[in-house]
Amino acid sequence: MVAPKSSPPKADATGAGNSATTKMHRRSRSGCFTCRLRRKKCDEGKPYCKACKHLGLKCEYKRPLWWSNNEQRKNQKEAIKNIIKRTKISEKTKECGTTGPTGISGPDSPPSLSHSLPTSATYSDVTARTRAASEDSQYSLDYEFNQPPIHVPFDPYQPQVFTPHFDSHSHYQTYPPTPYEVDIKTESQMYVNDVPTRRDSSTSTFSTFHPPHAHSHLPPLPEEPWSQDDIYEGQGDLFSGGEEGLDFNFFDFSHGPPHESQPAVIQVDDCDRPLLDHFIGNVLRLIFPILEVNQHGSARSEVILPALESNKCYLHCCLSIAAIHLKSTQKIQGEQIDSDIMRHRYATISELCEALNRDTDHLQILEATLGMIFFQCSVGGPDDSLPDIPWHQHFQAASSLVKKLELPHAMIHGNSAQLHPPFNMTLISWIDILGATMLGRAPQFADTYRDKHFSSSTSGLCELMGCEDRMMYLISEIACLEALKLGNVLDDPQLCEHITLLGQQMDLTEPPQGAVALPYSTTGAIRPKQLSRNMTAIFRVAARIWLCSLVPGFSRYDQSMLSLTSRLAELLEFIPAGLDGFDRSLVWPLLIGGAQSTPSSCFRRVFADRVQYLGEQAEYGSFGRMKRLLQEVWLQSDGEAHAGESQNVHWRDVMRQKGWDFLLI
């Protein structure tokens, strides 16, 4: 572990001091795949780790074929359990069959262990403990078969401390009686919204002279406890009340596959430690809410914390975002907080420029650039006046890096090779598709999405953001069609023909009747797949509204448009609202549908209710900017309607009038 660096004390809102180190937990990525499947600690011995060698398992450090397939992993797990059971039975058979040199127990052999109390060896973490002493065994040569059975009276309300008899074994009479050691292991599991989070265990040992009874102890637990593995592997069932299990290793993360937890060290100056703590404690949970539902904890442990530890540019970006969030939510004003924002923003840009000039560390540069684009969507307000580089300029740099890293090629050919989609490419696809609608342009990687659509392959957009991939590919096609319309490339008949074809494509994505339902299980937990179906339905209606708005001469008072906005309001009832809801993941469809709503539309009433549920949080991030933009659009469009004018006010024109350069996703 590298010692924390020191730096001159700097003043900030919370004070100053020496350098500090914030410790987090991160998983090891170098253990063998067998131990990782069993969720056991691996000593990483080569060519075989100690656990696999002891249990007779195949130790695999190279990624096996069964790792990428849930069904094959389940079969492999069952095979490993059977091997372990056979190994344990074989060991017990050898122990029972151990005799003296002549083939029978010698006169000095101690009595066999026939009725031992369960010790910690029968529990999940096998700890070396002194086994409980045993009663006389009929297999001992000194055993008196004619003696009557001894029944020790047992009163649960009296202290049970007795001295055992050693008369039947004269060899042991010269030694003082040995107390029985009993291990009691207590395991606890903390659940948050039915999601297993923290798991603790403790073992207590006490001594007693009371001899164990043959049938008084609890039945032993299985030698290899798979209960913890089943809890986490079956989280899909826990969430969904019987839905198909989720793939917790879906993405190809830039820092390697999901790994075991181990401490992570994030080096920061002492003056910046409050900003880092604020980012981890308050901002991190706002960034990938859908990913957190689908793969609990992966956004924190697989994306953000590893990048904070290893990517200095990314760290400065996150500290700047934390300062922006702190300023807006805590109403902090003054030069100091603005200085913190600009200092880390400048440090991020400087680090990016230096890395680009060196033409190295492309993956880290892309990671930090995406952070500067996407994290900004979770914090700040519409009236932030500090100078900043527009998001689409950052995106141009990110696009160049994506091409240099050949991520589109990896995404297209990854599904045919059954590889996981690159996480950074999935995130940039989401920004590219919806960001193109902000600018009235075609997405930069529209050809990639078109190929993915034709091959019916996934990009991970549903798992990351909640909307099914097919629907996002069609939104990309609508963005391309609008760009052609704005460029006067198509005449009206051609435009209407393309609109009809895209409408038919969307008809093919319609789910069966009753597919949209409340996303709660019987225990009140969120069902991730049902939530994604509901969100996809909302994106689909918003895409239809946007597609209809491209028809020449359309009006928001058309019956088809009124029906679509009403349907959008109905679907919002199936999305959890409030601080723990998912309205902030629906900024784009709310903008598209709200911009075409009429003053008497039920959409506006539903929207106002959901804003009220969010409280002050409705003023920040992309949701707050979208809310402000809709208010301006409604002010102008409703005013024109009262004046007898039927001209539609486009939200993009209002953004240009106000000088807003928002990324509303």
XYZ file of C-alpha atoms in Angstrom:
665
model
C 0.000 0.000 0.000
C 1.414 3.381 -0.969
C 1.583 5.944 1.792
C -0.651 8.944 1.339
C 1.004 11.879 -0.272
C 1.503 15.109 1.572
C 0.706 18.534 0.305
C 0.585 22.049 1.667
C -2.555 22.690 3.672
C -5.313 24.316 1.657
C -8.264 26.201 3.051
C -11.759 25.091 2.251
C -15.211 25.148 3.759
C -14.426 22.488 6.342
C -10.840 23.202 7.374
C -7.310 22.106 6.512
C -4.629 19.715 7.681
C -2.284 17.009 6.556
C -2.900 14.389 3.864
C -5.356 11.596 4.473
C -6.312 8.265 2.995
C -9.843 7.005 2.570
C -10.150 3.203 2.678
C -12.841 1.325 0.846
C -13.399 -2.351 0.126
C -12.719 -3.881 -3.252
C -12.579 -7.441 -4.473
C -9.482 -9.378 -5.487
C -9.366 -10.085 -9.188
C -6.580 -12.707 -9.265
C -8.076 -15.679 -7.400
C -8.863 -18.907 -9.226
C -12.286 -19.161 -10.845
C -13.219 -22.214 -8.771
C -12.793 -20.309 -5.486
C -14.609 -17.337 -6.973
C -17.543 -19.551 -7.957
C -17.605 -20.958 -4.402
C -17.153 -17.417 -3.002
C -14.189 -18.569 -0.950
C -10.918 -16.797 -0.287
C -8.176 -18.078 -2.583
C -4.499 -18.140 -1.550
C -3.649 -17.802 -5.283
C -1.114 -20.614 -5.168
C 0.257 -21.811 -8.492
C -0.395 -24.129 -10.246
C -3.068 -25.166 -7.693
C -4.389 -23.130 -4.798
C -4.481 -24.790 -1.384
C -8.307 -25.029 -1.232
C -8.685 -26.737 -4.608
C -5.786 -29.097 -3.929
C -7.214 -30.107 -0.545
C -10.721 -30.711 -1.886
C -9.645 -32.401 -5.115
C -11.064 -29.684 -7.369
C -9.826 -28.446 -10.712
C -8.024 -25.148 -10.099
C -8.538 -22.797 -13.046
C -6.853 -19.416 -13.317
C -7.654 -19.036 -17.008
C -11.258 -17.925 -17.573
C -13.211 -21.168 -18.189
C -16.007 -21.515 -20.727
C -18.634 -22.127 -18.048
C -17.962 -18.755 -16.384
C -19.910 -16.726 -18.983
C -23.069 -18.850 -18.934
C -25.441 -18.885 -15.977
C -26.709 -22.414 -16.660
C -23.210 -23.817 -17.057
C -22.083 -22.048 -13.875
C -24.988 -23.603 -11.994
C -24.069 -27.071 -13.302
C -20.410 -26.490 -12.435
C -21.407 -25.481 -8.918
C -23.416 -28.695 -8.476
C -20.501 -30.759 -9.781
C -18.147 -29.059 -7.315
C -20.549 -29.719 -4.444
C -20.656 -33.420 -5.344
C -16.863 -33.626 -5.523
C -16.539 -31.963 -2.128
C -19.087 -34.333 -0.598
C -17.216 -37.353 -1.957
C -13.929 -35.964 -0.644
C -15.385 -35.372 2.819
C -16.947 -38.851 2.952
C -13.641 -40.395 1.890
C -11.786 -38.523 4.629
C -14.292 -39.614 7.265
C -14.059 -43.233 6.076
C -10.293 -43.159 6.395
C -10.548 -41.702 9.903
C -12.982 -44.410 11.028
C -10.819 -47.127 9.497
C -7.536 -46.000 11.100
C -6.087 -48.799 13.279
C -2.840 -49.807 14.921
C 0.057 -51.575 13.207
C -1.561 -54.991 13.695
C -4.753 -53.954 12.046
C -6.710 -53.354 15.282
C -6.666 -50.654 17.893
C -3.787 -50.961 20.297
C -4.148 -50.989 24.078
C -2.963 -47.411 24.325
C -5.268 -46.134 21.642
C -7.715 -43.493 22.869
C -11.402 -44.210 22.455
C -12.896 -43.349 19.069
C -14.775 -40.100 18.562
C -18.326 -41.272 18.453
C -20.448 -38.545 19.998
C -18.635 -35.230 19.605
C -20.328 -31.906 19.962
C -20.489 -29.899 16.743
C -17.578 -27.538 16.509
C -16.787 -24.619 14.234
C -15.530 -27.104 11.642
C -19.125 -27.791 10.709
C -19.841 -24.159 9.926
C -19.066 -21.870 7.038
C -15.550 -20.777 7.929
C -13.567 -23.836 8.908
C -11.497 -22.806 11.940
C -9.091 -25.093 13.756
C -10.666 -25.814 17.131
C -10.197 -28.460 19.829
C -12.860 -31.046 19.218
C -15.090 -32.014 22.108
C -14.071 -35.092 24.062
C -15.983 -38.228 23.202
C -17.922 -40.803 25.115
C -16.733 -44.380 25.361
C -17.034 -46.209 22.082
C -18.032 -49.820 21.635
C -15.177 -50.108 19.189
C -12.603 -49.656 21.970
C -11.016 -52.839 23.397
C -11.488 -51.563 26.959
C -15.191 -51.001 26.584
C -17.360 -52.986 29.013
C -20.261 -54.311 26.981
C -22.132 -55.679 30.043
C -22.335 -52.397 31.924
C -25.755 -50.743 32.062
C -26.216 -47.621 29.993
C -25.500 -44.404 31.847
C -28.281 -41.830 31.726
C -27.186 -38.482 33.079
C -30.143 -36.459 34.398
C -30.525 -33.172 32.596
C -32.321 -30.179 34.048
C -32.315 -27.170 31.709
C -33.010 -24.826 34.631
C -29.990 -25.909 36.726
C -26.282 -25.315 36.045
C -25.037 -28.306 34.092
C -21.394 -28.749 35.171
C -20.421 -32.350 35.869
C -17.142 -34.220 36.051
C -17.017 -37.051 33.513
C -16.037 -40.573 34.575
C -12.803 -42.013 33.241
C -12.943 -45.369 35.100
C -13.318 -47.482 31.980
C -9.936 -46.279 30.674
C -7.258 -46.710 33.318
C -4.674 -45.216 31.014
C -6.296 -41.797 31.342
C -6.745 -41.827 35.134
C -3.344 -40.207 35.684
C -4.408 -37.119 33.745
C -6.731 -34.403 35.019
C -10.143 -34.372 33.366
C -10.267 -32.255 30.210
C -13.231 -29.924 29.760
C -15.312 -30.081 26.615
C -14.852 -27.105 24.296
C -18.033 -26.025 22.576
C -18.044 -23.571 19.678
C -21.120 -21.476 18.974
C -21.147 -19.544 15.745
C -23.559 -16.664 15.198
C -24.159 -15.384 11.677
C -26.172 -12.284 10.806
C -27.229 -10.837 7.460
C -28.347 -7.220 7.007
C -31.012 -6.530 4.403
C -31.886 -3.146 2.886
C -35.145 -3.300 0.924
C -34.777 -7.085 0.821
C -31.291 -6.697 -0.640
C -28.570 -8.573 1.309
C -25.796 -6.123 2.090
C -23.600 -6.726 5.124
C -22.850 -10.233 6.432
C -21.225 -10.720 9.851
C -20.234 -13.824 11.781
C -18.702 -14.453 15.190
C -17.600 -17.607 17.011
C -17.639 -18.011 20.787
C -15.977 -20.900 22.635
C -16.761 -22.054 26.157
C -15.709 -25.039 28.266
C -17.879 -27.457 30.196
C -17.426 -30.778 32.010
C -20.915 -31.889 31.090
C -20.595 -34.921 28.773
C -22.322 -34.613 25.425
C -25.470 -36.627 24.753
C -25.715 -38.740 21.667
C -28.797 -36.926 20.384
C -28.678 -33.629 22.207
C -26.698 -31.636 19.700
C -28.140 -29.790 16.763
C -27.897 -31.439 13.346
C -24.657 -30.411 11.657
C -24.718 -27.941 8.816
C -23.406 -29.049 5.411
C -19.637 -29.180 5.216
C -19.618 -26.723 2.319
C -22.133 -23.941 3.056
C -23.544 -22.667 -0.208
C -26.227 -20.608 1.505
C -24.388 -17.310 1.101
C -23.709 -18.090 -2.531
C -27.374 -18.906 -3.084
C -28.436 -15.602 -1.510
C -26.338 -13.529 -3.863
C -26.660 -15.724 -6.925
C -30.432 -15.806 -6.440
C -30.830 -12.109 -5.913
C -32.935 -12.015 -9.066
C -35.452 -14.265 -7.362
C -35.250 -12.226 -4.174
C -35.966 -9.041 -6.083
C -38.475 -10.389 -8.475
C -40.459 -12.966 -6.582
C -39.806 -15.766 -9.058
C -38.409 -13.956 -12.089
C -35.480 -15.364 -13.990
C -32.207 -14.700 -12.163
C -30.092 -11.744 -13.221
C -26.559 -11.975 -14.591
C -24.370 -10.263 -12.026
C -21.343 -10.451 -14.333
C -23.070 -8.910 -17.348
C -20.648 -6.098 -18.219
C -17.021 -6.138 -19.215
C -15.809 -3.519 -16.738
C -12.721 -1.521 -17.614
C -11.066 -2.580 -14.345
C -11.548 -6.294 -14.963
C -14.298 -8.755 -14.055
C -16.116 -8.529 -10.713
C -13.681 -9.446 -7.983
C -13.577 -10.240 -4.304
C -13.700 -7.461 -1.746
C -10.440 -6.012 -0.493
C -9.429 -2.576 0.811
C -8.997 0.158 -1.772
C -6.819 3.176 -1.114
C -7.844 6.566 -2.483
C -5.173 9.210 -2.025
C -6.492 12.720 -1.460
C -5.257 15.856 0.223
C -6.771 16.476 3.618
C -8.539 19.594 2.377
C -10.306 17.499 -0.299
C -11.316 14.628 1.951
C -14.736 16.178 2.837
C -15.487 16.417 -0.895
C -14.550 12.773 -1.437
C -16.661 11.670 1.518
C -19.587 13.714 0.200
C -19.239 12.180 -3.254
C -19.199 8.612 -1.945
C -21.931 9.179 0.624
C -24.355 11.418 -1.284
C -23.597 11.627 -5.017
C -22.603 8.086 -5.926
C -26.097 6.659 -5.301
C -27.611 9.166 -7.780
C -25.494 8.185 -10.777
C -26.553 4.654 -11.824
C -29.873 3.884 -10.069
C -30.995 1.234 -12.584
C -27.631 -0.538 -12.520
C -27.882 -0.621 -8.728
C -31.262 -2.347 -8.968
C -30.017 -4.876 -11.524
C -26.584 -5.528 -10.020
C -26.557 -4.334 -6.445
C -23.277 -2.641 -5.502
C -21.555 -3.058 -8.880
C -21.638 0.673 -9.724
C -19.748 1.374 -6.531
C -17.350 -1.581 -6.411
C -16.711 -2.237 -10.116
C -16.922 1.204 -11.728
C -16.393 4.160 -9.432
C -14.156 3.095 -6.535
C -11.537 1.372 -8.741
C -11.415 4.457 -10.969
C -11.080 6.784 -7.962
C -8.165 4.690 -6.773
C -6.242 4.419 -10.034
C -7.284 7.398 -12.188
C -6.189 10.807 -10.943
C -8.108 12.643 -13.664
C -11.286 10.768 -12.741
C -10.728 11.626 -9.076
C -10.540 15.365 -9.814
C -13.716 15.077 -11.902
C -15.608 13.431 -9.030
C -14.357 16.002 -6.505
C -15.593 18.796 -8.756
C -18.998 17.071 -9.067
C -19.129 16.681 -5.278
C -18.469 20.394 -4.806
C -21.254 21.272 -7.279
C -23.699 18.991 -5.446
C -22.643 20.396 -2.085
C -23.127 23.965 -3.287
C -26.609 23.376 -4.714
C -28.088 21.107 -2.030
C -26.560 22.807 1.025
C -27.065 26.338 -0.377
C -23.389 27.117 0.193
C -22.312 30.413 -1.324
C -18.952 32.104 -1.464
C -15.618 32.113 -3.193
C -14.310 29.006 -1.457
C -16.842 26.513 -2.839
C -16.576 28.080 -6.314
C -12.799 27.809 -6.029
C -13.073 24.097 -5.190
C -15.305 23.523 -8.226
C -13.052 25.378 -10.629
C -9.805 24.026 -9.128
C -10.772 20.415 -9.665
C -12.433 21.147 -12.987
C -9.222 22.780 -14.209
C -7.138 19.888 -12.839
C -9.337 17.427 -14.729
C -8.964 19.288 -18.022
C -5.201 19.669 -17.504
C -4.749 15.971 -16.824
C -6.846 15.117 -19.879
C -4.832 17.387 -22.154
C -1.522 16.006 -20.902
C -2.678 12.422 -21.410
C -3.977 13.217 -24.893
C -0.647 14.794 -25.806
C 1.165 11.690 -24.558
C -1.299 9.535 -26.529
C -1.353 7.011 -23.684
C -3.819 5.751 -21.072
C -6.710 5.964 -23.519
C -9.039 3.913 -21.325
C -8.470 6.159 -18.316
C -8.982 9.282 -20.439
C -12.260 7.880 -21.770
C -13.360 6.993 -18.249
C -12.726 10.517 -16.960
C -14.306 12.161 -20.009
C -17.486 10.134 -19.626
C -17.520 11.098 -15.955
C -17.368 14.785 -16.857
C -20.298 14.340 -19.248
C -22.582 11.968 -17.378
C -22.000 12.839 -13.707
C -22.987 16.421 -14.427
C -26.481 15.101 -15.186
C -26.936 14.160 -11.521
C -25.954 17.434 -9.837
C -26.292 21.193 -10.075
C -29.148 23.405 -11.141
C -30.232 25.103 -14.353
C -28.787 28.440 -13.245
C -25.179 27.334 -12.665
C -23.107 30.191 -14.031
C -19.542 28.921 -13.609
C -17.694 28.542 -16.920
C -17.483 25.044 -18.284
C -16.820 23.241 -21.545
C -20.085 22.133 -23.264
C -20.873 18.448 -22.934
C -20.873 17.840 -26.700
C -17.276 19.053 -26.973
C -16.281 16.528 -24.334
C -18.244 13.972 -26.315
C -16.225 14.664 -29.456
C -13.057 13.755 -27.550
C -14.752 10.656 -26.114
C -15.851 9.558 -29.600
C -12.288 9.779 -30.888
C -11.093 7.633 -27.997
C -13.863 5.094 -28.606
C -12.774 4.725 -32.209
C -9.131 4.445 -31.206
C -9.981 1.700 -28.704
C -12.181 -0.039 -31.341
C -15.053 -0.365 -28.876
C -17.797 -0.346 -31.573
C -16.096 -3.326 -33.205
C -15.888 -5.061 -29.817
C -19.583 -4.424 -29.208
C -20.693 -5.709 -32.635
C -18.605 -8.882 -32.560
C -18.850 -9.446 -28.824
C -22.299 -11.040 -28.929
C -21.328 -13.566 -31.597
C -18.413 -14.630 -29.390
C -20.624 -14.575 -26.261
C -18.550 -11.801 -24.717
C -19.846 -9.194 -22.327
C -20.485 -5.676 -23.713
C -17.830 -3.110 -22.740
C -19.268 -0.977 -19.957
C -17.804 2.285 -21.301
C -19.231 1.627 -24.775
C -22.674 0.978 -23.288
C -22.549 4.268 -21.393
C -21.349 6.241 -24.400
C -24.121 4.655 -26.522
C -26.740 5.968 -24.111
C -25.210 9.455 -24.218
C -24.805 9.295 -27.996
C -28.400 8.285 -28.800
C -30.231 10.651 -26.449
C -27.610 13.398 -26.740
C -28.154 13.469 -30.514
C -31.773 14.485 -29.871
C -30.528 17.498 -27.900
C -28.592 18.736 -30.937
C -30.900 17.661 -33.778
C -28.165 15.438 -35.216
C -27.709 11.767 -36.036
C -25.870 9.699 -33.393
C -22.192 9.306 -34.164
C -22.360 5.525 -33.891
C -25.755 5.112 -35.582
C -24.350 2.467 -37.952
C -23.266 0.379 -34.970
C -26.736 0.537 -33.417
C -28.296 -0.364 -36.761
C -26.099 -3.453 -37.044
C -26.970 -4.410 -33.477
C -30.670 -3.982 -34.272
C -30.484 -6.198 -37.352
C -28.626 -8.892 -35.420
C -31.026 -8.618 -32.424
C -28.075 -8.430 -30.048
C -27.755 -6.550 -26.792
C -25.584 -3.581 -25.893
C -26.383 -3.610 -22.172
C -28.542 -0.475 -22.351
C -31.445 -2.142 -20.559
C -29.238 -3.385 -17.715
C -27.517 -0.013 -17.351
C -30.372 2.465 -17.858
C -33.653 0.544 -17.916
C -34.851 0.839 -21.540
C -34.655 -2.215 -23.779
C -31.953 -2.144 -26.436
C -34.342 -2.550 -29.395
C -36.231 0.548 -28.360
C -33.032 2.574 -28.041
C -31.921 1.445 -31.513
C -35.239 2.727 -32.919
C -34.789 6.049 -31.102
C -31.413 6.277 -32.846
C -33.173 5.784 -36.188
C -35.694 8.526 -35.361
C -32.799 10.862 -34.536
C -31.273 10.098 -37.947
C -34.630 10.783 -39.638
C -35.014 14.124 -37.850
C -31.481 15.103 -38.891
C -32.426 14.382 -42.519
C -35.589 16.458 -42.124
C -33.730 19.421 -40.610
C -31.175 19.183 -43.423
C -33.951 19.256 -46.037
C -32.667 16.000 -47.503
C -36.128 14.392 -47.715
C -39.294 15.759 -49.222
C -42.621 15.344 -47.415
C -43.735 12.066 -49.101
C -40.368 10.438 -48.399
C -40.436 11.696 -44.829
C -43.925 10.288 -44.211
C -42.897 6.961 -45.710
C -39.968 6.662 -43.302
C -42.195 7.692 -40.391
C -44.644 4.927 -41.303
C -41.874 2.321 -41.494
C -40.452 3.306 -38.101
C -43.935 3.220 -36.599
C -44.335 -0.336 -37.852
C -40.979 -1.263 -36.341
C -42.151 0.069 -32.989
C -45.332 -1.991 -33.300
C -43.121 -5.093 -33.337
C -41.657 -4.150 -29.942
C -45.049 -3.851 -28.258
C -45.348 -6.262 -25.320
C -48.371 -8.547 -24.811
C -51.419 -7.324 -22.950
C -50.820 -6.973 -19.227
C -47.020 -6.816 -19.481
C -46.967 -3.462 -17.670
C -47.615 -3.950 -13.967
C -46.497 -2.646 -10.600
C -42.788 -3.486 -10.186
C -43.052 -4.685 -6.583
C -42.685 -8.218 -5.277
C -44.848 -9.650 -2.501
C -42.246 -8.441 0.014
C -42.292 -4.894 -1.354
C -38.937 -5.132 -3.154
C -38.352 -3.806 -6.663
C -38.519 -6.392 -9.450
C -35.797 -5.243 -11.882
C -37.159 -6.871 -15.037
C -40.675 -5.590 -14.452
C -39.266 -2.119 -13.826
C -37.396 -2.313 -17.145
C -40.573 -3.372 -18.972
C -42.421 -0.405 -17.491
C -39.636 2.046 -18.347
C -39.395 0.675 -21.887
C -43.134 1.225 -22.327
C -42.674 4.877 -21.309
C -39.744 5.348 -23.701
C -41.803 3.715 -26.459
C -44.714 6.157 -26.022
C -42.291 9.108 -25.885
C -40.614 7.881 -29.090
C -44.037 7.687 -30.798
C -44.774 11.257 -29.692
C -41.445 12.399 -31.106
C -42.022 10.476 -34.350
C -45.503 12.010 -34.774
C -44.036 15.476 -34.232
C -41.984 14.974 -37.420
C -45.136 14.690 -39.534
C -45.578 17.876 -41.602
C -48.335 20.077 -40.197
C -48.785 18.179 -36.930
C -50.418 19.843 -33.894
C -50.262 18.897 -30.232
C -54.064 19.162 -30.238
C -54.376 16.257 -32.706
C -56.352 13.380 -31.244
C -53.447 10.962 -31.705
C -51.130 13.287 -29.782
C -53.653 13.790 -26.980
C -54.059 10.015 -26.663
C -50.294 9.453 -26.519
C -49.704 12.046 -23.792
C -52.572 10.584 -21.770
C -51.076 7.110 -22.172
C -47.725 8.440 -20.977
C -49.374 9.804 -17.827
C -51.027 6.426 -17.197
C -47.749 4.549 -17.507
C -46.055 6.832 -14.984
C -48.295 5.291 -12.326
C -46.261 2.081 -12.692
C -42.942 3.796 -11.879
C -41.986 4.324 -8.212
C -41.957 8.046 -7.380
C -40.212 10.120 -4.737
C -36.637 10.220 -3.496
C -36.262 6.446 -3.838
C -38.121 6.351 -7.154
C -36.900 6.434 -10.737
C -38.264 9.690 -12.169
C -34.701 10.949 -12.576
C -34.080 8.056 -14.979
C -37.008 9.210 -17.181
C -35.860 12.746 -17.962
C -35.858 12.267 -21.746
C -39.370 10.750 -22.135
C -40.776 13.309 -19.678
C -39.283 16.100 -21.785
C -40.562 14.711 -25.096
C -44.057 14.004 -23.775
C -44.333 17.137 -21.636
C -43.341 19.457 -24.464
C -46.362 18.270 -26.495
C -48.868 18.268 -23.621
C -51.776 20.698 -23.559
C -52.812 22.854 -20.564
C -55.726 20.520 -19.791
C -53.684 17.341 -20.243
C -53.631 14.863 -17.345
C -49.897 14.570 -17.950
C -49.274 17.967 -16.363
C -51.217 17.019 -13.251
C -49.330 13.729 -12.878
C -46.032 15.490 -13.542
C -46.751 18.123 -10.865
C -47.535 15.373 -8.341
C -44.277 13.575 -9.029
C -42.313 16.812 -8.736
C -43.931 17.338 -5.347
C -42.922 13.827 -4.236
C -39.298 14.590 -5.108
C -39.293 17.783 -3.058
C -36.120 19.860 -3.298
C -34.373 17.126 -5.281
C -36.632 17.992 -8.220
C -34.613 21.202 -8.663
C -31.248 19.538 -9.278
C -29.547 17.571 -12.013
C -31.088 16.803 -15.377
C -34.536 16.501 -13.817
C -34.365 20.066 -12.491
C -33.153 21.386 -15.842
C -35.880 19.484 -17.695
C -38.488 20.868 -15.296
C -37.280 24.439 -15.894
C -37.261 23.907 -19.671
C -40.829 22.538 -19.676
C -41.999 25.528 -17.666
C -40.560 27.871 -20.310
C -42.021 25.811 -23.169
C -45.474 25.789 -21.549
C -45.245 29.516 -20.857
C -44.645 30.279 -24.536
C -46.854 27.635 -26.163
C -49.828 28.191 -23.840
C -49.499 31.946 -24.320
C -49.649 31.553 -28.086
C -52.673 29.259 -27.752
C -54.499 31.902 -25.726
C -53.659 34.448 -28.398
C -55.259 32.256 -31.038
C -51.991 31.094 -32.633
C -51.527 27.386 -33.296
C -47.773 27.391 -33.942
C -45.908 24.719 -31.967
C -43.024 25.849 -29.750
C -40.105 23.444 -29.932
C -38.165 22.859 -26.716
C -34.879 22.983 -28.640
C -35.665 26.541 -29.802
C -36.363 27.580 -26.205
C -32.967 26.191 -25.149
C -31.263 28.288 -27.815
C -33.174 31.407 -26.731
C -32.111 30.928 -23.112
C -28.545 29.979 -23.970
C -28.952 26.606 -22.295
C -26.722 23.748 -23.389
C -28.276 20.919 -21.395
C -27.817 17.170 -21.731
C -31.235 15.990 -20.565
C -30.838 12.231 -20.140
